[in-house]
CSV table of C-alpha atoms in Angstrom, one decimal:
chain,number,residue,atom,x,y,z
S,19,MET,CA,8.8,4.2,22.1
S,20,PRO,CA,8.8,6.3,18.9
S,21,GLN,CA,6.6,9.4,18.9
S,22,PRO,CA,5.0,9.9,15.4
S,23,HIS,CA,4.7,13.6,14.4
S,24,CYS,CA,2.8,15.2,11.6
S,25,VAL,CA,4.9,16.2,8.5
S,26,TRP,CA,2.0,17.1,6.2
S,27,ASP,CA,-1.3,18.3,7.7
S,28,ILE,CA,-3.2,17.3,4.6
S,29,ARG,CA,-6.2,15.7,6.4
S,30,ALA,CA,-6.9,13.1,3.7
S,31,GLU,CA,-10.3,11.4,3.8
S,32,LEU,CA,-8.6,8.1,3.1
S,33,GLY,CA,-4.8,8.4,3.0
S,34,GLU,CA,-3.2,5.1,1.9
S,35,GLY,CA,-0.4,3.4,0.0
S,36,PRO,CA,2.8,5.3,1.0
S,37,VAL,CA,5.8,4.3,-1.1
S,38,TRP,CA,9.3,5.8,-1.2
S,39,SER,CA,10.8,6.8,-4.6
S,40,VAL,CA,14.6,6.4,-4.4
S,41,ARG,CA,15.0,8.2,-7.7
S,42,GLU,CA,13.2,11.4,-6.4
S,43,GLN,CA,14.0,10.9,-2.7
S,44,ALA,CA,10.3,11.6,-2.1
S,45,LEU,CA,7.2,9.8,-0.7
S,46,TYR,CA,4.1,9.2,-2.7
S,47,PHE,CA,0.7,8.3,-1.3
S,48,VAL,CA,-2.9,8.4,-2.3
S,49,ASP,CA,-6.2,9.7,-1.0
S,50,ILE,CA,-8.7,7.1,-2.2
S,51,VAL,CA,-11.9,9.0,-1.4
S,52,GLY,CA,-10.3,12.4,-2.2
S,53,LEU,CA,-9.3,11.1,-5.7
S,54,ALA,CA,-5.8,12.4,-5.4
S,55,ILE,CA,-2.1,11.3,-5.6
S,56,HIS,CA,0.3,13.2,-3.4
S,57,ARG,CA,4.1,13.6,-3.2
S,58,PHE,CA,6.1,14.8,-0.3
S,59,HIS,CA,9.8,15.8,-0.6
S,60,PRO,CA,11.3,15.7,2.9
S,61,ALA,CA,14.6,17.5,2.2
S,62,SER,CA,12.9,20.6,0.7
S,63,GLY,CA,9.5,20.3,2.2
S,64,ALA,CA,8.0,20.5,-1.3
S,65,ARG,CA,4.5,19.1,-1.8
S,66,ALA,CA,2.6,18.2,-5.0
S,67,SER,CA,-0.7,16.7,-5.8
S,68,TRP,CA,-2.4,15.2,-8.9
S,69,PRO,CA,-6.2,14.7,-9.3
S,70,ALA,CA,-7.1,11.1,-10.3
S,71,PRO,CA,-9.9,10.2,-12.7
S,72,GLN,CA,-11.0,7.3,-10.4
S,73,ARG,CA,-10.4,6.1,-6.9
S,74,PRO,CA,-6.7,5.4,-6.6
S,75,GLY,CA,-5.8,2.3,-4.5
S,76,PHE,CA,-2.0,2.5,-4.7
S,77,VAL,CA,0.9,4.1,-6.6
S,78,ALA,CA,4.3,2.5,-7.5
S,79,PRO,CA,7.3,4.2,-9.0
S,80,VAL,CA,8.4,3.0,-12.4
S,81,SER,CA,12.0,2.9,-13.5
S,82,ASP,CA,11.6,5.6,-16.2
S,83,GLY,CA,10.3,8.1,-13.6
S,84,THR,CA,6.6,7.6,-14.3
S,85,LEU,CA,4.2,6.0,-11.9
S,86,MET,CA,2.1,2.9,-12.0
S,87,CYS,CA,-1.3,3.5,-10.4
S,88,GLY,CA,-4.0,1.1,-9.4
S,89,LEU,CA,-7.3,2.9,-10.1
S,90,LYS,CA,-10.8,1.6,-9.7
S,91,ASP,CA,-11.0,-0.4,-12.9
S,92,GLY,CA,-7.4,-1.1,-13.9
S,93,LEU,CA,-3.7,-0.3,-13.9
S,94,TYR,CA,-2.7,3.1,-15.2
S,95,SER,CA,0.5,5.0,-15.9
S,96,LEU,CA,0.8,8.5,-14.7
S,97,ASP,CA,3.4,11.0,-15.9
S,98,PRO,CA,4.0,13.4,-13.0
S,99,ALA,CA,5.3,16.0,-15.5
S,100,THR,CA,2.0,16.3,-17.3
S,101,GLY,CA,-0.6,14.8,-14.9
S,102,VAL,CA,-1.8,12.6,-17.8
S,103,PHE,CA,-3.1,9.1,-16.9
S,104,CYS,CA,-3.0,6.2,-19.5
S,105,ARG,CA,-4.6,2.9,-18.9
S,106,ASP,CA,-2.3,0.0,-19.3
S,107,VAL,CA,-4.6,-2.9,-18.6
S,108,ALA,CA,-8.2,-3.4,-17.4
S,109,VAL,CA,-8.7,-5.4,-14.2
S,110,GLU,CA,-12.0,-7.3,-13.4
S,111,PRO,CA,-14.1,-5.6,-16.1
S,112,ASP,CA,-16.8,-8.2,-15.2
S,113,LEU,CA,-17.0,-6.9,-11.6
S,114,PRO,CA,-18.0,-3.2,-11.8
S,115,GLY,CA,-18.6,-3.1,-8.1
S,116,ASN,CA,-15.0,-4.0,-7.3
S,117,ARG,CA,-12.0,-1.7,-7.2
S,118,ILE,CA,-8.2,-2.1,-6.9
S,119,ASN,CA,-6.9,-1.4,-3.3
S,120,ASP,CA,-3.4,-1.8,-1.9
S,121,GLY,CA,-0.3,-2.9,-3.9
S,122,SER,CA,3.5,-3.1,-3.8
S,123,VAL,CA,6.5,-4.1,-5.9
S,124,ASP,CA,8.7,-6.9,-4.7
S,125,SER,CA,12.5,-7.2,-5.0
S,126,LYS,CA,12.2,-8.9,-8.4
S,127,GLY,CA,10.1,-6.1,-9.8
S,128,ARG,CA,6.8,-8.0,-9.7
S,129,LEU,CA,3.8,-5.9,-8.8
S,130,TRP,CA,1.3,-7.4,-6.3
S,131,PHE,CA,-2.1,-5.9,-5.6
S,132,GLY,CA,-5.5,-6.8,-4.3
S,133,THR,CA,-9.1,-6.0,-5.3
S,134,MET,CA,-12.1,-5.5,-3.1
S,135,ASP,CA,-15.8,-4.9,-3.0
S,136,ASP,CA,-16.2,-1.1,-3.0
S,137,GLY,CA,-19.3,-1.6,-0.8
S,138,GLU,CA,-17.2,-3.6,1.6
S,139,SER,CA,-19.8,-6.4,1.9
S,140,THR,CA,-19.3,-9.1,-0.8
S,141,PRO,CA,-16.3,-11.5,-0.9
S,142,SER,CA,-15.5,-10.6,-4.5
S,143,GLY,CA,-11.9,-9.4,-4.1
S,144,ALA,CA,-8.8,-11.2,-5.1
S,145,LEU,CA,-5.0,-11.2,-5.0
S,146,TYR,CA,-3.0,-10.6,-8.2
S,147,SER,CA,0.5,-10.3,-9.5
S,148,VAL,CA,1.7,-8.5,-12.7
S,149,THR,CA,4.6,-9.7,-14.7
S,150,ARG,CA,5.7,-9.4,-18.4
S,151,GLU,CA,4.4,-11.9,-20.9
S,152,GLY,CA,5.7,-11.3,-24.5
S,153,THR,CA,4.9,-7.7,-25.3
S,154,GLY,CA,2.2,-7.3,-22.7
S,155,LEU,CA,1.4,-7.6,-19.1
S,156,ASN,CA,0.3,-10.9,-17.5
S,157,VAL,CA,-2.2,-10.2,-14.7
S,158,LEU,CA,-2.4,-13.4,-12.7
S,159,ARG,CA,-5.0,-14.2,-10.0
S,160,HIS,CA,-3.6,-16.1,-7.1
S,161,ASP,CA,-6.3,-16.1,-4.4
S,162,GLU,CA,-9.9,-14.9,-4.0
S,163,GLY,CA,-12.8,-14.7,-1.5
S,164,TYR,CA,-11.8,-11.3,0.0
S,165,ILE,CA,-14.1,-8.5,1.0
S,166,VAL,CA,-11.4,-6.0,1.6
S,167,THR,CA,-7.8,-6.8,0.7
S,168,ASN,CA,-4.7,-5.1,2.1
S,169,GLY,CA,-1.0,-5.6,1.6
S,170,PRO,CA,0.7,-7.4,0.0
S,171,GLY,CA,4.2,-7.4,1.4
S,172,VAL,CA,7.1,-9.7,0.7
S,173,SER,CA,9.9,-10.9,3.0
S,174,PRO,CA,13.6,-9.8,2.3
S,175,ASP,CA,14.5,-13.3,1.1
S,176,GLY,CA,11.6,-13.3,-1.4
S,177,ARG,CA,10.1,-16.5,0.0
S,178,ARG,CA,7.1,-15.3,1.9
S,179,LEU,CA,4.2,-13.0,1.0
S,180,TYR,CA,1.8,-11.4,3.5
S,181,HIS,CA,-1.7,-10.4,2.6
S,182,ASN,CA,-4.6,-9.3,4.7
S,183,HIS,CA,-8.3,-10.0,4.8
S,184,SER,CA,-9.1,-6.9,6.7
S,185,PRO,CA,-12.7,-7.3,7.9
S,186,ALA,CA,-11.9,-10.8,9.2
S,187,GLY,CA,-8.9,-9.4,11.1
S,188,ILE,CA,-6.6,-12.0,9.5
S,189,ILE,CA,-3.1,-11.6,8.2
S,190,TYR,CA,-2.2,-14.5,5.8
S,191,VAL,CA,1.2,-15.7,4.8
S,192,PHE,CA,2.0,-17.6,1.6
S,193,ASP,CA,5.0,-19.5,0.4
S,194,LEU,CA,6.3,-17.5,-2.6
S,195,ALA,CA,8.2,-19.5,-5.2
S,196,GLU,CA,11.0,-18.2,-7.5
S,197,ASP,CA,8.6,-18.2,-10.5
S,198,GLY,CA,6.1,-16.0,-8.5
S,199,SER,CA,3.6,-18.7,-7.7
S,200,LEU,CA,2.0,-18.8,-4.3
S,201,SER,CA,1.1,-21.9,-2.1
S,202,ASN,CA,0.5,-23.0,1.4
S,203,ARG,CA,-1.7,-20.1,2.6
S,204,GLN,CA,-1.7,-20.0,6.4
S,205,VAL,CA,-3.0,-17.6,9.1
S,206,PHE,CA,0.0,-15.7,10.3
S,207,ALA,CA,-1.7,-13.5,12.9
S,208,ARG,CA,-5.1,-12.2,13.9
S,209,ILE,CA,-5.8,-8.6,14.9
S,210,SER,CA,-8.4,-7.6,17.5
S,211,ASP,CA,-9.3,-4.1,18.6
S,212,GLY,CA,-9.3,-2.8,15.1
S,213,TYR,CA,-8.6,-4.2,11.6
S,214,PRO,CA,-5.3,-5.0,9.8
S,215,ASP,CA,-4.8,-2.5,7.0
S,216,GLY,CA,-1.7,-2.0,4.9
S,217,VAL,CA,1.5,-4.0,5.5
S,218,VAL,CA,5.2,-3.5,4.9
S,219,VAL,CA,8.2,-5.7,5.7
S,220,ASP,CA,11.5,-4.2,7.0
S,221,SER,CA,15.0,-5.4,6.2
S,222,GLU,CA,15.0,-7.9,9.1
S,223,GLY,CA,11.8,-9.4,7.9
S,224,ASN,CA,9.6,-7.8,10.6
S,225,LEU,CA,6.0,-7.1,9.6
S,226,TRP,CA,4.5,-3.7,10.2
S,227,VAL,CA,0.7,-3.4,10.0
S,228,GLY,CA,-1.4,-0.3,10.2
S,229,VAL,CA,-4.6,-0.8,12.3
S,230,TRP,CA,-7.8,0.7,11.1
S,231,ASN,CA,-10.0,1.8,14.0
S,232,GLY,CA,-7.1,1.0,16.2
S,233,GLY,CA,-4.9,4.1,16.3
S,234,ARG,CA,-1.6,2.1,16.2
S,235,ILE,CA,0.9,0.1,14.2
S,236,VAL,CA,1.3,-3.6,15.2
S,237,ARG,CA,4.5,-5.4,14.4
S,238,PHE,CA,5.6,-9.1,14.3
S,239,ARG,CA,8.8,-10.9,13.9
S,240,PRO,CA,9.1,-13.4,11.0
S,241,ASP,CA,8.2,-16.3,13.3
S,242,GLY,CA,4.9,-14.5,14.4
S,243,THR,CA,6.1,-13.3,17.7
S,244,PRO,CA,4.5,-9.9,18.5
S,245,LEU,CA,6.7,-6.8,18.9
S,246,PRO,CA,5.5,-3.8,20.9
S,247,SER,CA,2.8,-1.8,19.1
S,248,ILE,CA,3.5,1.9,18.2
S,249,PRO,CA,0.6,4.2,19.0
S,250,VAL,CA,-0.3,7.0,16.6
S,251,PRO,CA,-2.1,9.5,18.8
S,252,GLY,CA,-3.0,11.7,15.8
S,253,ALA,CA,-5.4,9.3,14.1
S,254,LEU,CA,-7.8,6.5,14.9
S,255,ASN,CA,-7.5,5.0,11.4
S,256,VAL,CA,-3.8,4.1,10.7
S,257,THR,CA,-3.6,2.7,7.2
S,258,LYS,CA,0.0,1.9,6.2
S,259,VAL,CA,3.7,2.5,6.8
S,260,ALA,CA,6.6,3.0,4.3
S,261,PHE,CA,10.3,3.4,5.0
S,262,GLY,CA,12.1,6.3,3.4
S,263,GLY,CA,14.9,8.7,3.6
S,264,PRO,CA,18.5,8.2,2.3
S,265,ASP,CA,19.0,5.5,4.9
S,266,LEU,CA,15.5,4.1,4.8
S,267,ARG,CA,15.2,4.7,8.6
S,268,THR,CA,12.3,7.1,8.5
S,269,ALA,CA,8.9,5.5,8.9
S,270,TYR,CA,6.1,7.4,7.1
S,271,ILE,CA,2.5,6.7,8.2
S,272,THR,CA,-0.7,7.4,6.2
S,273,THR,CA,-4.0,7.8,8.1
S,274,ALA,CA,-7.6,8.5,7.3
S,275,ARG,CA,-10.5,10.7,8.5
S,276,LYS,CA,-13.1,8.4,7.0
S,277,ASN,CA,-15.4,6.7,9.6
S,278,THR,CA,-13.9,8.6,12.5
S,279,PRO,CA,-16.7,9.8,14.9
S,280,PRO,CA,-17.0,13.6,15.2
S,281,ASP,CA,-16.1,13.6,18.8
S,282,ARG,CA,-12.8,11.7,18.0
S,283,LEU,CA,-12.1,14.1,15.1
S,284,ALA,CA,-12.4,16.9,17.6
S,285,GLN,CA,-9.7,15.2,19.6
S,286,MET,CA,-7.6,14.4,16.5
S,287,PRO,CA,-7.8,17.4,14.2
S,288,GLN,CA,-4.8,16.1,12.1
S,289,ALA,CA,-6.4,12.7,11.4
S,290,GLY,CA,-5.9,11.9,7.7
S,291,SER,CA,-2.5,13.5,7.7
S,292,LEU,CA,1.0,12.1,7.0
S,293,PHE,CA,3.1,11.3,10.1
S,294,SER,CA,6.7,10.1,10.5
S,295,PHE,CA,9.2,8.9,13.1
S,296,GLN,CA,12.8,7.4,13.1
S,297,VAL,CA,13.4,3.7,13.3
S,298,ASP,CA,16.5,1.6,14.2
S,299,VAL,CA,15.9,-1.2,11.6
S,300,PRO,CA,15.7,0.2,8.0
S,301,GLY,CA,13.2,-0.8,5.4
S,302,GLN,CA,14.0,-2.9,2.4
S,303,GLN,CA,15.5,-1.2,-0.6
S,304,PRO,CA,12.6,-0.1,-2.8
S,305,VAL,CA,12.5,-1.5,-6.4
S,306,PRO,CA,10.7,0.3,-9.2
S,307,PHE,CA,8.4,-1.5,-11.6
S,308,PRO,CA,10.3,-2.1,-14.8
S,309,ALA,CA,9.4,0.5,-17.5
S,310,ALA,CA,10.0,-2.0,-20.3
S,311,GLU,CA,7.0,-3.9,-19.2
S,312,LEU,CA,4.7,-1.0,-19.9
S,313,ALA,CA,6.1,0.5,-23.1
S,314,ALA,CA,3.7,-1.3,-25.5
S,315,LEU,CA,0.6,-0.6,-23.5
S,316,ARG,CA,0.4,3.1,-22.9
S,317,ASP,CA,-2.4,3.7,-25.4
S,318,ILE,CA,-5.5,5.1,-23.8
S,319,PRO,CA,-4.9,8.6,-22.4
S,320,LEU,CA,-7.5,9.9,-20.0
S,321,GLY,CA,-5.9,13.2,-19.1
């Protein structure tokens, strides 16, 4: 059984959204409550952080070296060289109690993300995708009725999308068409003893799910057969896994200190930190979001 070890004792309040940048050979992740975006460069050990103007739910590398960030009220570009954020498109301006949560880019360069009720009580969240439409971005709503969304993750063949309704303990699977439309939502799995958080799919189609209040990663084969769970002794709240390294065989795990009882924090002083371990099956090749889809929209600097 893999033994996760701490590679950055950062102790984030709500570490989330790890993603590997092939261009930089570095891992990005966010601290939602701490209003920060972080970067870890394994080869050199270099670390960097950028303050965010709002709660960041996810970060995604863009093909021009910038970053796409899901902040509370919309999609923003971040230039790591300057630290300046520019809003590309507002999301759910009619729902000020919502915020963007987890997101990822699929093999075709489509961005998928979910929104959630920031108070975690109202089913006002939804699942979206972002593609180009003319000179702008088309933000398309696919599904709704979520209190807290997590994922999405797409299978290697591009035909299935996984998405979580975390408070309900449900992992859904959709049929994903070539044009990016979703259909046939089904319950793929249910999680007890904790709540399903972020998801990632490896190169063989196996699903890896962080378990909030569960101290572990659960895994499933594409047919839904459970694989052995991987304990993360350093944290109670395991939020998400990303595959990185030159061969994509290093699993990085984000964790959170939020909602961890004081007695458990005393036993887990590195909760909220970044952990890693080696895997046999590599992750999928990360795809950056296409820069051409943002060029006409970087017009509202907030830095």
